[in-house]
Short mmCIF file of C-alpha atoms and ligand atoms in Angstrom, two decimals:
data_model
loop_
_atom_site.label_atom_id
_atom_site.label_comp_id
_atom_site.label_asym_id
_atom_site.label_seq_id
_atom_site.Cartn_x
_atom_site.Cartn_y
_atom_site.Cartn_z
CA UNK A 1 -25.21 -8.96 11.07
CA UNK A 2 -22.79 -9.08 8.12
CA UNK A 3 -18.98 -11.22 8.28
CA UNK A 4 -16.40 -11.94 6.01
CA UNK A 5 -14.57 -13.63 9.11
CA UNK A 6 -11.35 -11.68 10.34
CA UNK A 7 -13.99 -8.36 10.69
CA UNK A 8 -17.50 -8.07 10.88
CA UNK A 9 -20.30 -5.36 11.09
CA UNK A 10 -24.06 -4.78 11.92
CA UNK A 11 -25.32 -1.27 11.86
CA UNK A 12 -27.73 -0.54 14.38
CA UNK A 13 -29.59 3.33 15.35
CA UNK A 14 -27.28 4.96 11.88
CA UNK A 15 -24.52 3.33 14.15
CA UNK A 16 -21.96 1.40 12.04
CA UNK A 17 -20.63 -0.48 14.19
CA UNK A 18 -17.50 -1.85 12.24
CA UNK A 19 -14.97 -5.43 14.41
CA UNK A 20 -11.48 -6.45 14.31
CA UNK A 21 -12.43 -10.13 14.36
CA UNK A 22 -9.76 -11.91 15.44
CA UNK A 23 -9.19 -12.46 18.57
CA UNK A 24 -7.32 -15.87 19.49
CA UNK A 25 -4.43 -13.17 17.59
CA UNK A 26 -5.42 -9.96 19.83
CA UNK A 27 -6.57 -9.11 15.86
CA UNK A 28 -3.68 -8.56 14.45
CA UNK A 29 -3.97 -7.43 11.72
CA UNK A 30 -2.93 -10.11 8.65
CA UNK A 31 -3.00 -8.86 4.53
CA UNK A 32 -6.46 -10.88 4.22
CA UNK A 33 -7.82 -8.56 7.90
CA UNK A 34 -6.86 -5.69 5.95
CA UNK A 35 -8.50 -6.36 2.81
CA UNK A 36 -11.74 -7.02 4.93
CA UNK A 37 -11.66 -4.34 6.88
CA UNK A 38 -11.66 -1.84 3.38
CA UNK A 39 -14.40 -3.74 1.22
CA UNK A 40 -16.52 -3.44 5.37
CA UNK A 41 -15.46 -0.02 4.84
CA UNK A 42 -16.90 1.06 1.39
CA UNK A 43 -19.86 -1.09 1.94
CA UNK A 44 -20.50 1.22 4.29
CA UNK A 45 -18.90 4.53 3.65
CA UNK A 46 -22.04 5.80 1.56
CA UNK A 47 -25.35 3.81 3.35
CA UNK A 48 -27.98 6.46 4.27
CA UNK A 49 -29.15 4.18 7.66
CA UNK A 50 -25.34 5.31 9.07
CA UNK A 51 -24.27 8.71 10.26
CA UNK A 52 -21.88 6.93 12.00
CA UNK A 53 -18.74 4.19 12.51
CA UNK A 54 -16.96 3.05 14.65
CA UNK A 55 -13.79 0.97 15.41
CA UNK A 56 -13.50 -1.34 17.76
CA UNK A 57 -12.62 -5.75 18.40
CA UNK A 58 -13.31 -8.01 19.79
CA UNK A 59 -12.30 -10.08 22.73
CA UNK A 60 -9.25 -8.54 24.77
CA UNK A 61 -7.61 -6.36 22.62
CA UNK A 62 -8.69 -3.22 19.51
CA UNK A 63 -5.93 -4.53 17.99
CA UNK A 64 -2.47 -6.39 18.72
CA UNK A 65 -0.97 -4.04 15.38
CA UNK A 66 0.66 -5.88 11.96
CA UNK A 67 0.27 -9.91 12.45
CA UNK A 68 4.21 -10.40 12.43
CA UNK A 69 4.39 -14.35 11.14
CA UNK A 70 1.26 -13.27 7.67
CA UNK A 71 1.99 -9.27 7.43
CA UNK A 72 5.49 -8.82 8.61
CA UNK A 73 6.92 -12.40 7.81
CA UNK A 74 5.46 -13.81 5.31
CA UNK A 75 5.17 -10.90 2.42
CA UNK A 76 9.54 -9.99 3.50
CA UNK A 77 9.25 -14.62 2.03
CA UNK A 78 7.79 -12.88 -1.50
CA UNK A 79 10.75 -10.07 -2.18
CA UNK A 80 9.78 -6.64 -2.41
CA UNK A 81 6.78 -7.29 -4.22
CA UNK A 82 5.35 -9.23 -1.60
CA UNK A 83 5.74 -6.05 1.57
CA UNK A 84 5.15 -3.68 -0.53
CA UNK A 85 1.79 -5.09 -1.45
CA UNK A 86 1.70 -6.08 1.61
CA UNK A 87 1.86 -2.38 3.49
CA UNK A 88 -0.51 -0.93 0.49
CA UNK A 89 -3.77 -3.19 1.12
CA UNK A 90 -2.68 -1.42 4.91
CA UNK A 91 -1.96 1.75 4.48
CA UNK A 92 -5.18 1.93 2.47
CA UNK A 93 -7.64 1.10 4.31
CA UNK A 94 -6.26 3.51 6.86
CA UNK A 95 -6.34 6.13 4.18
CA UNK A 96 -9.89 5.88 3.39
CA UNK A 97 -10.66 5.11 7.09
CA UNK A 98 -9.34 8.75 7.28
CA UNK A 99 -11.05 10.78 5.07
CA UNK A 100 -14.66 8.40 5.59
CA UNK A 101 -17.43 10.49 4.27
CA UNK A 102 -19.18 10.41 8.51
CA UNK A 103 -17.54 10.98 11.02
CA UNK A 104 -15.74 7.41 13.27
CA UNK A 105 -14.73 6.98 15.89
CA UNK A 106 -11.93 4.10 18.07
CA UNK A 107 -14.15 2.58 20.67
CA UNK A 108 -10.33 1.18 22.10
CA UNK A 109 -11.59 -1.65 24.89
CA UNK A 110 -8.26 -3.63 25.10
CA UNK A 111 -4.87 -4.17 23.34
CA UNK A 112 -3.49 -1.34 21.62
CA UNK A 113 0.50 -1.17 19.78
CA UNK A 114 2.34 -0.72 17.13
CA UNK A 115 0.91 -0.81 13.65
CA UNK A 116 -3.05 -0.31 14.93
CA UNK A 117 -1.72 4.00 15.69
CA UNK A 118 -2.57 3.99 11.88
CA UNK A 119 -6.61 3.09 12.19
CA UNK A 120 -6.87 4.66 15.64
CA UNK A 121 -4.73 7.94 14.76
CA UNK A 122 -7.20 7.26 11.43
CA UNK A 123 -10.44 7.72 13.06
CA UNK A 124 -11.45 10.73 14.47
CA UNK A 125 -12.67 10.95 18.21
CA UNK A 126 -10.64 8.28 19.99
CA UNK A 127 -12.83 6.64 23.92
CA UNK A 128 -10.31 3.77 25.48
CA UNK A 129 -11.37 1.70 28.34
CA UNK A 130 -9.26 2.86 31.36
CA UNK A 131 -7.84 -0.79 31.45
CA UNK A 132 -6.26 -0.92 27.74
CA UNK A 133 -3.47 -0.77 27.18
CA UNK A 134 -1.34 1.40 24.82
CA UNK A 135 2.62 0.64 23.20
CA UNK A 136 4.72 1.25 20.63
CA UNK A 137 6.46 -2.17 20.77
CA UNK A 138 8.25 -1.75 17.51
CA UNK A 139 11.28 -1.39 19.45
CA UNK A 140 10.82 -3.80 21.69
CA UNK A 141 11.20 -6.51 18.68
CA UNK A 142 13.67 -5.00 17.44
CA UNK A 143 12.33 -1.86 14.40
CA UNK A 144 11.37 1.13 14.09
CA UNK A 145 7.94 2.44 14.90
CA UNK A 146 6.63 2.04 11.00
CA UNK A 147 3.65 2.62 8.90
CA UNK A 148 2.98 5.72 10.00
CA UNK A 149 3.49 4.97 14.00
CA UNK A 150 6.08 7.61 14.71
CA UNK A 151 4.20 10.19 12.41
CA UNK A 152 0.25 8.91 15.03
CA UNK A 153 2.74 9.47 18.19
CA UNK A 154 4.12 12.86 17.00
CA UNK A 155 0.68 14.78 15.50
CA UNK A 156 -0.64 13.49 18.86
CA UNK A 157 1.87 13.57 22.06
CA UNK A 158 5.08 16.33 23.53
CA UNK A 159 7.82 15.23 21.32
CA UNK A 160 9.04 14.21 24.45
CA UNK A 161 6.07 12.28 25.31
CA UNK A 162 6.59 9.97 21.37
CA UNK A 163 10.34 10.48 21.90
CA UNK A 164 9.61 8.96 25.07
CA UNK A 165 7.37 6.50 23.89
CA UNK A 166 9.12 5.45 21.14
CA UNK A 167 12.13 4.54 22.29
CA UNK A 168 11.29 2.74 25.73
CA UNK A 169 9.03 0.37 24.27
CA UNK A 170 6.92 1.21 28.24
CA UNK A 171 3.00 1.03 27.15
CA UNK A 172 0.61 3.08 28.79
CA UNK A 173 -2.76 2.43 30.50
CA UNK A 174 -6.46 4.17 28.63
CA UNK A 175 -5.83 6.73 31.44
CA UNK A 176 -1.93 7.28 30.37
CA UNK A 177 -3.48 7.34 26.64
CA UNK A 178 -6.03 10.65 27.90
CA UNK A 179 -3.26 12.79 29.98
CA UNK A 180 -1.23 12.17 26.65
CA UNK A 181 -3.44 12.81 23.65
CA UNK A 182 -3.90 9.80 22.22
CA UNK A 183 -7.29 9.47 22.35
CA UNK A 184 -9.83 11.77 23.43
CA UNK A 185 -10.05 10.43 26.26
CA UNK A 186 -10.88 7.11 28.45
CA UNK A 187 -13.54 5.41 30.70
CA UNK A 188 -14.01 2.20 32.70
CA UNK A 189 -14.78 -0.76 30.10
CA UNK A 190 -17.71 -1.12 31.62
CA UNK A 191 -18.53 2.05 30.59
CA UNK A 192 -16.87 2.29 27.21
CA UNK A 193 -20.31 1.58 25.40
CA UNK A 194 -22.71 3.10 26.65
CA UNK A 195 -20.14 5.56 26.35
CA UNK A 196 -19.76 5.74 22.37
CA UNK A 197 -22.97 5.85 22.04
CA UNK A 198 -23.33 8.86 23.88
CA UNK A 199 -21.55 10.16 21.94
CA UNK A 200 -22.67 8.74 18.54
CA UNK A 201 -25.74 10.96 19.14
CA UNK A 202 -24.21 14.15 19.83
CA UNK A 203 -22.89 13.85 16.32
CA UNK A 204 -25.46 11.99 14.60
CA UNK A 205 -27.66 15.33 15.24
CA UNK A 206 -25.06 17.20 13.58
CA UNK A 207 -25.30 18.47 9.44
CA UNK A 208 -23.58 15.34 7.80
CA UNK A 209 -22.38 18.35 5.08
CA UNK A 210 -20.54 19.82 7.96
CA UNK A 211 -19.68 17.58 9.69
CA UNK A 212 -17.29 16.28 6.51
CA UNK A 213 -16.89 19.53 6.12
CA UNK A 214 -14.80 19.38 9.87
CA UNK A 215 -13.33 16.67 9.82
CA UNK A 216 -11.05 17.21 6.85
CA UNK A 217 -10.76 20.71 7.86
CA UNK A 218 -9.20 19.90 10.96
CA UNK A 219 -6.85 16.99 9.04
CA UNK A 220 -5.72 19.96 6.37
CA UNK A 221 -5.49 22.25 8.35
CA UNK A 222 -2.71 21.00 10.90
CA UNK A 223 -0.15 21.02 7.83
CA UNK A 224 -0.30 24.96 6.44
CA UNK A 225 0.36 27.68 7.20
CA UNK A 226 -2.49 30.27 8.27
CA UNK A 227 -2.70 32.54 5.57
CA UNK A 228 -3.52 29.03 3.01
CA UNK A 229 -5.87 27.19 6.26
CA UNK A 230 -7.02 30.59 5.99
CA UNK A 231 -8.02 30.11 2.50
CA UNK A 232 -8.87 26.52 2.57
CA UNK A 233 -11.64 27.24 5.09
CA UNK A 234 -12.95 29.95 2.33
CA UNK A 235 -13.57 27.51 -0.08
CA UNK A 236 -14.33 24.14 1.97
CA UNK A 237 -17.41 26.27 3.29
CA UNK A 238 -18.01 27.52 0.02
CA UNK A 239 -17.92 23.73 -1.27
CA UNK A 240 -20.34 22.59 1.65
CA UNK A 241 -22.82 25.40 0.83
CA UNK A 242 -22.59 23.99 -3.30
CA UNK A 243 -23.64 20.60 -1.81
CA UNK A 244 -25.99 21.55 1.71
CA UNK A 245 -26.53 25.59 1.20
CA UNK A 246 -30.58 25.12 2.67
CA UNK A 247 -28.78 23.53 6.11
CA UNK A 248 -27.05 26.24 6.71
CA UNK A 249 -29.49 28.59 6.00
CA UNK A 250 -32.44 26.40 8.40
CA UNK A 251 -29.80 26.18 11.26
CA UNK A 252 -29.66 30.25 11.34
CA UNK A 253 -33.22 30.54 10.51
CA UNK A 254 -34.54 28.88 14.01
CA UNK A 255 -31.84 30.91 15.78
CA UNK A 256 -32.48 34.43 14.17
CA UNK A 257 -36.28 33.98 13.47
CA UNK A 258 -38.07 31.02 15.06
CA UNK A 259 -35.77 31.45 18.77
CA UNK A 260 -35.95 27.86 19.20
CA UNK A 261 -32.36 27.05 20.16
CA UNK A 262 -29.01 29.07 20.42
CA UNK A 263 -26.29 27.96 18.13
CA UNK A 264 -23.37 28.09 21.53
CA UNK A 265 -26.13 26.00 23.30
CA UNK A 266 -27.12 23.28 21.28
CA UNK A 267 -27.49 22.31 17.39
CA UNK A 268 -30.40 23.21 15.32
CA UNK A 269 -32.83 20.27 13.84
CA UNK A 270 -31.67 19.67 11.40
CA UNK A 271 -34.85 17.04 9.79
CA UNK A 272 -37.13 20.23 9.82
CA UNK A 273 -36.01 21.66 6.43
CA UNK A 274 -35.94 25.18 5.17
CA UNK A 275 -38.83 27.02 4.23
N1 COA B 301 1.11 -10.97 15.19
C1 COA B 301 1.00 -12.02 14.98
N2 COA B 301 0.63 -12.74 16.09
C2 COA B 301 0.33 -12.45 17.05
C3 COA B 301 0.23 -10.51 17.59
C4 COA B 301 1.13 -9.73 16.47
N3 COA B 301 0.95 -8.59 16.24
N4 COA B 301 0.20 -10.69 18.33
C5 COA B 301 -0.38 -11.28 19.32
N5 COA B 301 -0.60 -12.74 18.17
C6 COA B 301 -0.86 -13.95 19.08
C7 COA B 301 -0.46 -14.91 19.28
O1 COA B 301 1.51 -15.37 18.41
C8 COA B 301 -0.62 -16.40 19.60
O2 COA B 301 -1.12 -16.79 18.92
P1 COA B 301 -0.71 -18.20 19.76
O3 COA B 301 -2.02 -18.90 20.18
O4 COA B 301 -0.57 -19.47 17.68
O5 COA B 301 -0.01 -18.95 20.15
C9 COA B 301 -2.26 -15.39 20.00
O6 COA B 301 -2.10 -14.56 19.29
C10 COA B 301 -2.48 -14.55 21.41
O7 COA B 301 -0.98 -13.84 21.48
P2 COA B 301 -0.42 -14.18 23.55
O8 COA B 301 0.31 -13.66 23.10
O9 COA B 301 -1.19 -15.02 23.85
O10 COA B 301 -1.76 -12.90 24.52
P3 COA B 301 -1.79 -12.73 25.35
O11 COA B 301 -3.32 -11.39 25.58
O12 COA B 301 -1.01 -12.99 26.94
O13 COA B 301 -0.36 -10.92 25.19
C11 COA B 301 -0.06 -9.29 23.84
C12 COA B 301 -1.38 -9.83 23.71
C13 COA B 301 -0.61 -8.15 22.64
C14 COA B 301 0.24 -8.38 24.75
C15 COA B 301 0.98 -9.93 22.88
O14 COA B 301 0.15 -11.57 22.08
C16 COA B 301 1.70 -9.75 22.21
O15 COA B 301 2.60 -8.75 22.27
N6 COA B 301 1.98 -8.96 20.95
C17 COA B 301 2.80 -8.76 19.85
C18 COA B 301 2.04 -6.88 19.82
C19 COA B 301 2.95 -6.37 18.78
O16 COA B 301 4.17 -6.64 18.92
N7 COA B 301 2.37 -5.44 18.29
C20 COA B 301 3.11 -4.59 17.14
C21 COA B 301 3.25 -4.67 15.70
S1 COA B 301 3.54 -4.11 15.02
#
């Protein structure tokens, strides 16, 4: 277990558990938490004993968003320089997480507000407790949902739902967040960790080079024309082949020659290398 106070992490069975750890402040993101998150992500990213990363929160919150005192009021008091520095520290770790080397899962255990949508969207997959609460609360205290939050809503939800969510400040339960596609699914809190571990185990069986290429491809092609996406995907696969050409050949071999699995129904055995 490693701890930098406001962020903790530990690795167990190839799963890195990364935690917001300011439960008394509902895991609000302060500048020091943002710096600690970047450091922890950098420490974990290329470790051979890490195959997947889970981001979760200690206590009753996943994250209550940006810290209104330390992130907004105190940095604004330092002028533009203070504001821009704080923004950069937050956005840098969310960006690192969006393009992380390993697949990532947001395990949303409780409150998730405003700025929390940044790291939520940065995680590749998101599983919430049905009892969790999601909200773009910014409108309730007089600002627009910034820090990417409006973009997260429009990328995840329908136009009507994103607009409603942004203007009313009404909250969603975990169950509703799944219906509105803000998360993949919601399960009762008591089953949350079990479900996330199950999902991690699925990912851990996949070819890691293919996983990284596939997760980046989903984010990239969203903003491309069909023609550009087609071209990007050819190049992305060719680049992946240069890292792991044998993996792909082994996947084909186990299906065609060995007949030990069917790609439509499962994954090839990545522990065995091409002969
Ligand atoms: N920024 C700064 N402090 C926050 C915070 C935030 N975003 N969210 C919670 N806290 C602090 C509270 O000020 C309180 O501090 P204190 O103990 O020193 O008084 C402590 O965390 C506990 O919060 P409290 O409101 O008592 O907890 P709760 O469980 O009753 O309610 C929330 C939880 C999340 C509903 C409520 O704290 C809240 O509305 N937070 C703000 C959410 C928000 O608008 N976030 C968007 C920011 S972009």
